Coordinates of C-alpha atoms and ligand atoms in Angstrom, one line a residue:
M1 CA 0.1 -0.1 -0.2
K2 CA 1.8 3.5 -1.3
T3 CA 0.8 6.3 1.1
S4 CA 1.3 9.8 0.9
I5 CA 0.2 12.8 2.4
A6 CA 0.2 16.8 1.7
T7 CA 2.6 19.1 2.7
V8 CA 0.0 21.3 4.0
S9 CA -0.4 19.1 6.4
L10 CA 2.6 19.7 8.1
S11 CA 4.6 23.1 10.2
G12 CA 7.7 23.6 9.4
D13 CA 9.4 24.7 5.6
L14 CA 9.3 22.3 3.1
R15 CA 13.0 20.7 3.8
S16 CA 12.4 19.9 7.6
K17 CA 8.6 18.8 6.3
L18 CA 9.9 16.5 3.9
E19 CA 12.4 14.7 6.3
A20 CA 9.5 14.1 9.1
I21 CA 7.6 12.5 5.9
A22 CA 10.2 10.4 5.1
K23 CA 11.0 9.0 8.2
A24 CA 7.8 8.0 8.7
G25 CA 7.9 5.5 6.0
F26 CA 5.6 7.3 3.6
D27 CA 5.8 6.7 0.0
G28 CA 4.8 10.2 -1.6
V29 CA 4.5 13.2 -0.8
E30 CA 1.3 16.4 -2.7
I31 CA 3.2 19.0 -3.3
F32 CA 1.5 22.0 -2.6
E33 CA 2.0 25.5 -4.8
N34 CA 2.4 27.6 -1.9
D35 CA 4.9 25.3 0.1
F36 CA 6.9 25.7 -2.8
L37 CA 6.5 29.1 -3.3
V38 CA 7.9 30.1 0.1
F39 CA 10.6 28.2 -0.5
D40 CA 14.3 29.4 -2.2
E41 CA 15.0 26.6 -4.1
S42 CA 14.1 25.9 -7.9
P43 CA 11.7 23.1 -9.2
R44 CA 14.2 21.1 -10.0
Q45 CA 15.8 21.3 -6.5
V46 CA 12.7 20.1 -5.1
G47 CA 12.2 17.5 -7.4
Q48 CA 15.5 16.7 -6.4
M49 CA 15.1 16.9 -2.8
V50 CA 12.6 15.1 -2.5
R51 CA 13.9 12.2 -4.4
D52 CA 17.1 12.3 -1.8
H53 CA 14.6 11.7 0.6
G54 CA 13.2 8.5 -1.0
L55 CA 9.9 10.0 -1.8
E56 CA 8.3 10.2 -4.9
I57 CA 5.5 13.5 -6.0
S58 CA 2.3 11.8 -5.7
L59 CA 0.9 15.5 -7.2
F60 CA 1.0 19.1 -7.4
Q61 CA -1.6 21.3 -6.5
P62 CA -3.9 23.0 -6.8
F63 CA -5.1 23.8 -10.1
R64 CA -8.0 26.3 -9.4
D65 CA -11.2 28.1 -11.3
F66 CA -10.1 26.0 -14.2
E67 CA -13.1 24.7 -16.2
G68 CA -16.1 26.7 -17.5
M69 CA -14.7 30.0 -17.9
P70 CA -16.6 31.9 -20.5
E71 CA -13.7 34.4 -22.8
P72 CA -11.3 35.8 -22.1
L73 CA -10.8 34.4 -18.8
R74 CA -11.2 30.6 -20.5
S75 CA -8.2 31.4 -22.6
R76 CA -5.9 32.9 -19.6
T77 CA -6.4 29.7 -17.6
F78 CA -5.3 27.4 -20.5
D79 CA -2.0 29.7 -20.7
R80 CA -1.7 29.4 -16.8
A81 CA -2.4 25.2 -16.9
E82 CA 0.7 25.3 -19.3
R83 CA 2.8 27.4 -17.0
K84 CA 1.6 24.8 -14.1
F85 CA 3.2 22.1 -16.4
D86 CA 6.1 23.2 -17.3
L87 CA 6.6 23.5 -13.5
M88 CA 5.7 19.8 -13.1
Q89 CA 7.9 18.5 -15.6
E90 CA 10.9 20.3 -13.9
M91 CA 10.0 18.9 -10.2
G92 CA 9.2 15.5 -11.7
T93 CA 5.4 14.6 -11.4
D94 CA 2.6 13.7 -13.7
L95 CA -0.7 14.3 -11.4
V96 CA -2.3 17.9 -10.7
L97 CA -5.2 17.9 -9.3
V98 CA -7.8 20.5 -10.8
C99 CA -10.5 21.4 -8.1
S100 CA -13.7 22.3 -9.1
N101 CA -14.4 25.8 -9.8
V102 CA -15.4 28.1 -7.0
S103 CA -14.9 31.7 -9.4
P104 CA -18.6 33.7 -9.7
A105 CA -17.0 33.6 -13.7
A106 CA -17.5 30.1 -13.9
I107 CA -21.3 29.4 -16.0
G108 CA -21.7 25.5 -15.5
G109 CA -22.7 23.0 -17.7
L110 CA -21.7 19.6 -17.9
D111 CA -20.6 19.6 -21.3
R112 CA -18.6 22.7 -21.1
A113 CA -16.7 21.4 -18.7
A114 CA -15.9 18.6 -20.0
A115 CA -14.7 19.7 -23.4
D116 CA -12.4 22.6 -21.2
F117 CA -11.2 18.8 -19.5
R118 CA -10.6 17.2 -22.9
E119 CA -8.9 20.2 -24.1
L120 CA -6.4 20.5 -20.9
G121 CA -6.5 16.5 -21.2
E122 CA -4.7 16.5 -25.0
R123 CA -2.5 19.0 -23.8
A124 CA -1.3 17.2 -20.8
A125 CA -1.0 14.3 -23.0
R126 CA 1.8 16.1 -25.0
R127 CA 3.9 16.1 -21.9
A128 CA 3.0 12.7 -21.1
L129 CA 1.2 14.9 -17.6
R130 CA -2.0 13.9 -16.2
V131 CA -5.0 16.0 -14.8
G132 CA -7.2 14.8 -12.2
Y133 CA -10.6 16.1 -11.4
E134 CA -11.8 16.9 -7.4
A135 CA -15.3 18.3 -6.7
L136 CA -14.6 20.6 -4.2
A137 CA -17.6 20.6 -1.4
W138 CA -18.1 24.3 -1.8
G139 CA -17.5 23.6 -5.8
R140 CA -20.0 26.6 -7.4
H141 CA -21.4 24.2 -10.2
I142 CA -19.5 21.0 -9.2
N143 CA -19.6 19.7 -5.6
D144 CA -20.2 16.0 -5.5
H145 CA -18.1 13.6 -6.7
R146 CA -20.7 11.8 -8.9
D147 CA -21.0 15.3 -10.8
A148 CA -16.8 15.4 -11.1
W149 CA -17.1 11.5 -12.5
E150 CA -20.0 12.6 -15.3
V151 CA -17.9 15.7 -16.1
V152 CA -15.0 13.0 -16.2
R153 CA -17.0 10.7 -18.7
R154 CA -17.7 12.9 -20.7
A155 CA -14.5 14.2 -21.3
D156 CA -12.9 10.9 -22.8
H157 CA -9.5 11.1 -22.3
P158 CA -7.2 8.8 -21.0
N159 CA -5.1 11.8 -19.1
V160 CA -7.6 12.9 -17.5
G161 CA -9.2 11.0 -14.4
L162 CA -11.2 11.6 -11.2
I163 CA -9.8 12.7 -8.0
L164 CA -11.8 11.6 -4.7
D165 CA -11.3 12.8 -1.3
S166 CA -13.4 11.1 1.4
F167 CA -13.6 14.8 3.6
H168 CA -15.4 16.5 0.5
T169 CA -17.8 13.2 -0.1
L170 CA -18.3 12.6 3.5
A171 CA -19.0 16.2 4.5
R172 CA -22.0 16.3 2.0
K173 CA -23.3 13.0 3.4
I174 CA -23.2 11.7 -0.4
D175 CA -24.1 7.8 -0.9
V176 CA -20.0 6.5 -1.0
N177 CA -21.4 3.3 -2.4
S178 CA -22.0 5.8 -5.7
I179 CA -18.0 5.1 -5.7
R180 CA -18.6 1.3 -6.7
S181 CA -19.3 1.8 -10.2
I182 CA -16.3 4.0 -11.1
P183 CA -13.8 2.3 -13.2
K184 CA -10.4 2.3 -11.1
E185 CA -7.9 3.5 -14.0
K186 CA -9.9 6.5 -14.1
I187 CA -9.5 6.9 -10.0
F188 CA -5.9 9.1 -10.4
I189 CA -6.0 8.9 -6.5
I190 CA -7.5 8.9 -3.2
Q191 CA -7.0 11.6 -1.0
L192 CA -8.3 10.9 3.0
A193 CA -9.1 13.3 5.8
D194 CA -11.5 13.0 8.7
A195 CA -13.2 15.3 11.1
P196 CA -15.2 15.8 14.6
L197 CA -18.9 16.2 13.5
I198 CA -19.2 20.1 14.2
D199 CA -22.5 21.6 12.4
M200 CA -20.6 24.6 10.9
D201 CA -19.6 26.3 7.3
L202 CA -18.1 23.7 5.1
L203 CA -15.6 25.2 3.4
Y204 CA -14.2 26.8 7.4
W205 CA -14.9 23.1 8.4
S206 CA -12.3 21.4 6.1
R207 CA -9.3 24.4 6.2
H208 CA -9.5 24.2 10.0
F209 CA -10.7 21.2 11.8
R210 CA -9.5 18.3 9.3
N211 CA -7.9 15.2 10.9
M212 CA -6.6 11.8 10.2
P213 CA -8.6 8.8 9.3
G214 CA -9.8 7.7 12.9
E215 CA -9.3 10.8 14.7
G216 CA -12.7 12.1 14.3
D217 CA -16.1 10.9 13.5
L218 CA -16.9 10.7 9.4
P219 CA -17.7 7.3 8.2
V220 CA -13.8 7.1 6.4
L221 CA -14.1 3.5 6.2
E222 CA -17.3 3.1 4.7
F223 CA -16.0 5.7 2.0
M224 CA -12.7 3.1 1.7
R225 CA -14.4 0.1 1.4
A226 CA -16.0 1.3 -1.6
V227 CA -13.2 2.4 -3.1
A228 CA -11.5 -0.6 -2.3
A229 CA -14.4 -2.5 -4.5
T230 CA -13.4 -0.6 -7.4
G231 CA -10.1 -2.1 -7.8
Y232 CA -8.5 0.8 -6.7
D233 CA -4.8 -0.4 -5.6
D234 CA -2.8 2.8 -5.6
Y235 CA -1.8 5.9 -3.1
L236 CA -4.0 6.7 -0.3
S237 CA -3.2 10.1 0.5
L238 CA -3.6 12.4 3.5
E239 CA -4.7 15.8 3.2
I240 CA -5.3 17.6 6.4
F241 CA -6.0 20.8 6.8
N242 CA -5.7 21.7 10.5
D243 CA -4.8 24.5 13.0
Q244 CA -3.0 22.5 15.6
F245 CA -1.3 20.7 12.6
R246 CA 0.1 23.0 11.5
G247 CA 1.4 24.5 14.8
G248 CA 2.4 21.3 16.2
S249 CA 5.8 18.4 16.0
A250 CA 5.8 17.7 12.2
T251 CA 7.5 14.4 13.3
A252 CA 4.4 13.4 15.5
I253 CA 1.7 14.2 13.4
S254 CA 3.4 12.3 10.0
I255 CA 4.0 9.4 12.5
D256 CA 0.3 9.6 13.3
G257 CA -0.9 10.1 9.8
Q258 CA 1.7 7.1 8.7
R259 CA -0.3 5.2 11.7
S260 CA -4.3 6.4 10.6
L261 CA -3.5 5.0 7.0
L262 CA -2.2 1.8 8.0
Y263 CA -5.1 0.9 10.3
L264 CA -7.5 2.3 7.7
G265 CA -5.8 -0.3 5.3
D266 CA -6.0 -3.1 8.2
Q267 CA -9.8 -2.4 8.3
V268 CA -10.6 -2.6 5.0
R269 CA -8.5 -5.6 4.4
R270 CA -10.8 -7.4 7.4
A271 CA -13.6 -6.2 6.1
E272 CA -13.2 -6.8 2.1
P273 CA -10.6 -9.8 2.0
D274 CA -10.1 -10.1 -1.5
I275 CA -9.1 -6.4 -2.3
A276 CA -6.8 -5.4 -5.0
L277 CA -4.9 -3.3 -2.4
P278 CA -1.9 -4.1 -1.0
V279 CA -2.4 -3.6 2.8
P280 CA 0.3 -5.3 4.9
E281 CA -0.2 -8.0 7.0
M282 CA -0.8 -7.5 10.9
P283 CA -2.6 -9.2 13.8
A284 CA -5.8 -8.0 14.8
R285 CA -6.7 -5.0 17.4
A286 CA -6.2 -7.1 20.7
G287 CA -8.8 -7.6 23.0
V288 CA -8.4 -6.6 26.8
E289 CA -9.1 -7.8 29.9
G290 CA -7.9 -5.1 31.8
I291 CA -4.8 -3.3 33.6
A292 CA -2.9 -6.1 35.0
F293 CA -0.8 -3.2 36.8
I294 CA 0.9 -0.2 37.2
E295 CA 4.3 0.5 38.1
F296 CA 5.7 3.6 40.0
T297 CA 9.2 4.4 40.1
I298 CA 10.0 6.2 43.4
D299 CA 13.6 7.0 45.5
E300 CA 13.9 4.8 48.0
S301 CA 13.8 6.9 50.5
E302 CA 10.6 8.5 49.5
A303 CA 9.1 5.0 49.1
P304 CA 7.5 4.2 52.6
Q305 CA 5.5 7.7 52.3
L306 CA 4.0 6.1 49.0
E307 CA 3.2 2.3 50.3
A308 CA 1.7 3.8 53.4
L309 CA -0.4 5.7 51.4
I310 CA -1.3 2.3 49.4
Q311 CA -2.0 0.7 53.0
T312 CA -4.1 2.6 54.0
L313 CA -6.2 2.3 50.9
G314 CA -6.5 -1.8 52.0
F315 CA -3.8 -2.7 50.4
R316 CA -1.1 -5.4 51.4
R317 CA 2.3 -6.5 50.7
A318 CA 2.0 -9.4 48.5
A319 CA 4.8 -10.1 46.4
R320 CA 8.8 -9.0 46.4
H321 CA 10.6 -9.2 43.4
K322 CA 13.8 -12.1 43.5
T323 CA 16.6 -10.3 42.4
K324 CA 15.2 -6.3 42.3
S325 CA 13.9 -4.0 44.5
V326 CA 10.1 -4.1 43.3
V327 CA 7.2 -5.0 45.4
V328 CA 3.8 -5.6 44.4
F329 CA 1.1 -4.7 46.2
Q330 CA -2.5 -6.2 45.8
Q331 CA -5.9 -5.6 46.6
G332 CA -8.4 -7.8 44.3
D333 CA -7.2 -7.9 41.1
I334 CA -5.3 -4.7 41.5
R335 CA -1.8 -5.0 41.4
L336 CA 0.9 -1.7 42.1
V337 CA 4.5 -2.1 41.9
I338 CA 6.8 -0.5 43.3
N339 CA 10.0 0.0 41.8
T340 CA 13.3 1.3 43.8
E341 CA 15.7 0.0 41.4
N342 CA 19.1 2.0 40.9
R343 CA 19.2 1.5 37.2
G344 CA 17.5 0.0 34.5
F345 CA 14.2 2.4 32.8
A346 CA 12.7 3.2 36.0
N347 CA 15.4 5.0 37.8
S348 CA 15.7 7.0 34.6
S349 CA 12.4 7.4 34.4
Y350 CA 12.8 8.5 37.8
L351 CA 15.7 10.7 37.4
V352 CA 14.0 12.7 34.8
H353 CA 10.2 13.0 36.2
G354 CA 10.4 12.2 39.7
T355 CA 8.0 9.5 41.5
S356 CA 5.6 8.8 39.1
A357 CA 3.4 6.0 37.6
Y358 CA 5.9 5.8 34.5
A359 CA 4.1 1.7 33.4
M360 CA 1.5 0.0 33.4
G361 CA 0.6 -3.7 31.9
L362 CA -2.3 -4.5 29.4
L363 CA -3.6 -7.7 29.9
V364 CA -4.4 -8.9 26.2
D365 CA -5.4 -11.7 24.5
D366 CA -2.0 -12.5 23.1
A367 CA 0.2 -9.8 24.4
R368 CA 3.4 -11.0 21.7
A369 CA 0.9 -10.8 18.8
A370 CA -0.6 -7.0 20.5
H371 CA 3.6 -6.4 20.5
R372 CA 3.7 -7.1 17.1
R373 CA 0.7 -5.3 15.9
A374 CA 2.1 -1.9 17.7
L375 CA 5.1 -2.3 16.0
A376 CA 3.0 -3.0 12.9
L377 CA 1.7 0.4 13.6
G378 CA 4.9 2.3 14.3
A379 CA 5.1 2.2 18.0
E380 CA 8.6 2.7 19.4
T381 CA 9.1 -0.9 21.1
F382 CA 10.9 -0.9 24.8
A383 CA 13.3 -4.0 25.9
Q384 CA 15.7 -3.7 28.7
P385 CA 18.1 -6.6 29.7
V386 CA 16.5 -9.3 31.8
D387 CA 18.3 -11.0 34.8
E388 CA 18.9 -15.0 34.1
G389 CA 15.1 -17.0 34.6
E390 CA 13.4 -13.1 33.9
I391 CA 10.7 -13.4 31.4
E392 CA 11.0 -10.4 28.8
M393 CA 7.3 -8.5 28.7
P394 CA 7.1 -7.1 25.4
A395 CA 6.3 -3.5 25.9
V396 CA 6.2 -0.4 23.8
H397 CA 6.5 3.4 24.7
G398 CA 3.5 5.6 25.5
V399 CA 2.3 8.3 26.5
G400 CA 4.9 11.0 28.1
G401 CA 7.6 8.0 26.7
G402 CA 6.4 6.0 29.8
I403 CA 5.8 2.0 28.8
V404 CA 2.9 -0.3 28.0
Y405 CA 3.3 -3.6 28.9
F406 CA 1.4 -6.6 27.5
L407 CA 0.9 -9.8 29.4
D408 CA -1.2 -12.6 28.9
R409 CA -2.9 -15.6 30.8
N410 CA -1.9 -18.3 27.9
S411 CA 2.2 -17.8 27.6
D412 CA 4.9 -17.7 29.9
L413 CA 3.8 -14.0 30.7
G414 CA 1.1 -15.1 32.9
T415 CA 3.5 -17.0 35.2
I416 CA 5.6 -13.7 35.6
W417 CA 4.2 -13.3 39.2
N418 CA 4.9 -16.7 40.8
V419 CA 8.5 -16.8 38.3
E420 CA 10.3 -13.7 39.2
F421 CA 8.7 -13.1 42.7
D422 CA 8.6 -14.6 46.3
P423 CA 5.2 -14.2 47.5
V424 CA 5.3 -12.5 50.8
D425 CA 3.4 -13.0 54.0
D426 CA 1.1 -9.8 54.8
P427 CA -2.3 -9.8 56.4
A428 CA -3.7 -6.6 55.7
T429 CA -7.2 -6.6 55.1
S430 CA -8.9 -5.4 52.0
A431 CA -11.3 -2.3 52.0
G432 CA -13.0 -3.9 49.3
L433 CA -11.2 -2.4 46.3
S434 CA -11.7 -4.7 43.7
S435 CA -10.2 -3.2 40.3
I436 CA -8.8 -0.6 38.3
D437 CA -12.2 1.0 36.9
H438 CA -9.9 3.6 35.1
I439 CA -6.5 5.6 34.8
A440 CA -6.7 9.1 33.9
Q441 CA -3.7 10.1 31.7
T442 CA -3.0 13.9 31.1
M443 CA -0.9 15.5 28.5
Q444 CA -1.2 18.5 26.2
Y445 CA -4.0 19.3 24.5
D446 CA -2.6 18.8 20.8
E447 CA -1.2 15.0 22.1
L448 CA -4.4 14.1 22.9
L449 CA -5.7 12.7 19.1
T450 CA -1.8 10.8 19.1
W451 CA -3.4 8.9 22.1
L452 CA -6.7 8.4 21.0
L453 CA -5.8 7.1 17.6
F454 CA -2.4 5.0 19.1
Y455 CA -4.8 3.4 22.0
T456 CA -7.8 2.6 19.5
S457 CA -5.9 1.5 16.4
L458 CA -3.7 -1.3 18.5
L459 CA -6.4 -2.0 20.7
E460 CA -10.4 -3.3 20.9
A461 CA -11.6 -0.3 22.5
H462 CA -13.6 2.8 20.9
K463 CA -13.5 6.7 21.8
T464 CA -16.2 8.8 23.6
P465 CA -17.2 12.0 22.8
L466 CA -14.8 15.5 24.2
V467 CA -16.0 16.5 26.8
D468 CA -15.2 19.7 28.8
I469 CA -13.7 19.8 32.1
I470 CA -14.3 23.2 33.6
D471 CA -10.7 23.7 35.6
P472 CA -11.3 27.3 37.9
S473 CA -8.0 28.3 35.6
G474 CA -9.2 27.1 32.3
I475 CA -10.4 24.3 30.0
V476 CA -9.2 20.5 30.2
R477 CA -10.8 18.7 27.0
S478 CA -11.6 15.0 28.2
Q479 CA -11.8 12.1 26.1
V480 CA -12.0 8.3 26.8
V481 CA -10.7 4.9 25.0
E482 CA -12.9 2.1 26.8
N483 CA -13.6 -1.2 25.5
T484 CA -17.3 -2.3 25.0
A485 CA -17.4 -4.6 28.7
G486 CA -15.8 -2.0 30.4
S487 CA -13.0 -3.2 31.5
L488 CA -10.6 -1.0 30.1
R489 CA -11.3 2.7 30.6
I490 CA -8.8 4.9 30.0
T491 CA -9.5 8.9 30.4
M492 CA -7.3 10.9 28.6
N493 CA -7.3 15.1 29.3
G494 CA -5.7 17.4 27.5
A495 CA -4.4 20.7 29.3
E496 CA -4.5 23.5 26.8
N497 CA -2.7 25.8 29.4
R498 CA -0.2 25.2 32.2
N499 CA -2.0 27.2 34.6
T500 CA -5.0 24.0 35.3
L501 CA -3.9 21.4 37.8
A502 CA -3.6 19.1 34.3
G503 CA -1.1 21.3 33.1
R504 CA 0.4 22.6 35.8
F505 CA 1.2 18.2 36.6
I506 CA 2.7 18.1 32.7
A507 CA 5.0 21.9 33.3
E508 CA 6.0 21.4 36.8
T509 CA 6.6 18.0 37.4
F510 CA 5.8 15.0 35.8
G511 CA 5.5 15.6 32.1
S512 CA 3.0 13.9 30.3
G513 CA 1.9 10.5 32.0
I514 CA -1.0 8.6 34.6
Q515 CA -2.4 12.0 37.1
H516 CA -4.7 9.9 38.5
L517 CA -5.7 6.3 39.2
A518 CA -9.3 5.2 40.0
F519 CA -10.3 1.6 41.6
K520 CA -13.6 -0.3 42.0
T521 CA -15.5 -0.6 44.7
D522 CA -19.3 -2.5 45.0
D523 CA -19.8 -0.2 48.0
I524 CA -18.4 3.0 48.9
F525 CA -19.5 3.5 52.3
R526 CA -18.3 0.5 53.4
T527 CA -15.3 1.0 52.0
A528 CA -15.0 4.9 53.6
D529 CA -15.6 3.7 56.9
A530 CA -12.8 0.8 56.3
L531 CA -10.5 3.1 54.9
A532 CA -11.0 5.7 58.0
A533 CA -10.4 2.9 60.2
G534 CA -7.2 2.3 58.4
G535 CA -6.0 5.7 59.3
F536 CA -6.9 7.0 55.3
V537 CA -7.3 10.8 55.1
S538 CA -9.9 12.1 51.8
L539 CA -9.9 15.1 50.1
A540 CA -11.5 17.6 51.6
I541 CA -14.7 18.7 49.6
S542 CA -16.4 22.1 50.5
P543 CA -19.6 21.8 52.5
N544 CA -21.3 24.0 49.8
Y545 CA -20.8 21.3 47.2
Y546 CA -23.3 19.0 49.3
D547 CA -26.4 21.8 49.5
D548 CA -26.1 21.8 46.0
L549 CA -26.2 18.1 45.0
E550 CA -29.0 17.9 47.6
A551 CA -31.0 20.7 45.6
R552 CA -29.9 19.3 42.3
F553 CA -30.6 15.7 42.5
G554 CA -33.5 16.6 45.3
L555 CA -31.4 13.6 47.5
D556 CA -32.6 13.0 51.2
P557 CA -30.8 14.9 53.7
H558 CA -29.3 12.1 55.7
F559 CA -28.1 10.2 52.4
T560 CA -26.3 13.6 51.8
E561 CA -24.7 13.8 55.2
R562 CA -23.9 10.3 55.0
L563 CA -21.7 11.2 51.8
K564 CA -20.4 14.4 53.5
A565 CA -19.1 13.0 56.2
H566 CA -17.1 10.7 53.7
N567 CA -15.8 13.5 51.4
I568 CA -18.0 10.9 48.8
L569 CA -18.7 12.9 45.6
Y570 CA -21.8 12.0 43.7
D571 CA -23.4 12.0 40.3
K572 CA -26.2 10.3 38.4
D573 CA -26.6 10.0 34.8
E574 CA -29.8 7.9 32.7
H575 CA -28.3 4.4 33.8
G576 CA -27.6 5.0 37.0
E577 CA -25.6 6.8 39.9
Y578 CA -22.3 7.3 41.1
F579 CA -19.6 7.5 43.8
Q580 CA -16.4 8.8 44.0
L581 CA -13.8 9.7 47.2
Y582 CA -10.3 11.1 46.2
S583 CA -6.6 11.1 48.0
P584 CA -5.0 14.2 47.9
T585 CA -2.1 14.3 45.8
F586 CA 1.1 12.3 46.4
S587 CA 3.6 14.8 46.4
G588 CA 2.2 17.3 44.5
G589 CA 1.6 14.8 41.6
F590 CA -0.5 12.0 40.7
F591 CA -3.7 11.0 43.2
F592 CA -5.7 8.1 44.0
E593 CA -10.0 7.9 43.4
I594 CA -12.4 5.2 44.9
V595 CA -15.3 4.8 42.7
E596 CA -18.8 2.8 42.8
R597 CA -21.2 2.8 39.5
R598 CA -24.4 1.5 40.2
G599 CA -24.9 1.3 36.2
Y600 CA -23.5 4.6 35.5
R601 CA -21.6 5.1 32.7
G602 CA -19.1 8.5 32.9
Y603 CA -16.4 9.7 35.2
G604 CA -18.1 12.4 37.1
A605 CA -17.2 15.2 34.5
A606 CA -19.6 17.3 36.5
N607 CA -18.0 17.0 39.6
A608 CA -14.6 17.9 38.3
I609 CA -14.5 21.3 39.5
F610 CA -14.7 20.3 43.0
R611 CA -12.5 17.6 42.6
I612 CA -10.2 20.2 40.7
A613 CA -11.1 22.8 43.5
A614 CA -10.1 20.7 46.6
L615 CA -7.2 19.4 44.8
R616 CA -5.4 22.9 44.5
K617 CA -6.9 23.6 47.7
S618 CA -4.5 20.8 49.5
L619 CA -1.6 21.7 47.6
E620 CA -1.6 25.3 49.1
P621 CA 1.2 25.5 51.4
A622 CA -1.1 26.2 54.5
G623 CA -3.3 23.6 53.2
M624 CA -3.7 19.6 54.1
P625 CA 0.0 18.2 54.6
R626 CA 1.0 15.7 51.4
A627 CA 0.4 12.5 51.7
Ligands
MG701 MG1 -9.0 17.4 -1.7
MG702 MG1 -11.7 9.7 37.4

């Protein structure tokens, strides 16, 4: 499968864009005229530069306002085309994108447009060039690929073909099945883009909010299945106009782009097994049972404080590593690993970020297959030397450079707790925590789409709609990756500024990473009693919250009193009730949450402002002592 990306999708100058594109593994690049015009090298040198990066120019674009012009404008557009053809030949590309005319001067009429294209095809053929016609969703007379195809069909010239762009077709909700009857040799290239569903002007939506296939809400897979049905087997080219991408890292955006195309190709191959499109094979998305463990890196001197906090939460010391200073705490199915090693990645991570939950283990159906899929999708593998008798756990780098390990029940990886660890006899009593309900990863807002795509392309999981979390100092955008069973839930919080609690977490202490862990209980009140008995100090919530809550939900005052006595937050949706209880932060960084779900499906977004205010208060010098 040949992949390409338009230079307009990335930030930087042409040279740095090409470097990023080549490094991410693309085969081709669409040269946007403006990227060339602001660059100081000649067309010939630009062409050479592209080829020196091992890339090919998949097309040159755009050529605007061509078809259906009255004289003398018509003659001028042909002169203009000849000059573009000169440029293309010097650059070394044979395909130009002509987008449908938006000029008020355009006359319209399929036959008139077809005649113009036939003549353009003749001129292109003399130079062995090709012309691809694309219907812009806001074109003056042609704004539907079905009409563009009719123009191309009537032009009836071998050097004139159609360019299909998923955005233009899907934004106008045009039936994608109309693509299936187009002969594949008349489809010169496929451009792909997704977008979040926002009801706004088509042109503005397209120019600012496009994103990678799989990052938005459009049915790009259905579009691609229709394309694949034609037998099309050439370039898939990303053409993404997005303000955030144009301001972001060209390298990161390129990697996301390549990942999105590989993932899309994989989905098409699974849906249409006999397609001509040569899609690389990779294992299926990994089914996830849940988070098998969370590992903390911490200094030996600070570890006893963290262990004490964990113990007040009802965890018992369950196992000790045979050769390393690594201890496992357990409660129900939850395993927290405390790593105080003075060597290895955990230690380097500590030196850079301080105490943090730097690694997580995902319990998947087949760990090694999951790892192979992650690598096929461009993830960065993680490995460090293992000692004699140790099991090498497959892993990749995740959010903030942290580690995502893969475990399963069916291979030797399922025995790791018995093979590498000695059990510890600890009689501590459980507080009723049974499993990890969710983990929250905090990141810069512009990383949110990256990690959304990372998780959803790798795991059998889906994303939920974006939710705004109101922090007293700004907005944090939150989106969740979860599986249908609800056994994997990762809330991802994108901070737009460093004044929010999330932004401060990134800026001042830890970089992007896990900011809180939420554990599940079946009985929040019993757990709260057990915690209090064990000396746990919960995050103090403002009494005003409870007055408001009682009125908002019409709660029984006795019930509200019980919530208030334990600092339990409450929410309700159409599916049921939700209870939340928090710890203060540990050393100003991460914190723990305990939740009970009575059918409720969300994450207590309405309570976030109260929780954030309480956490902030606890961080003030005169506030509660840090845990
Ligand atoms: Mg396009
Ligand atoms: Mg939470």
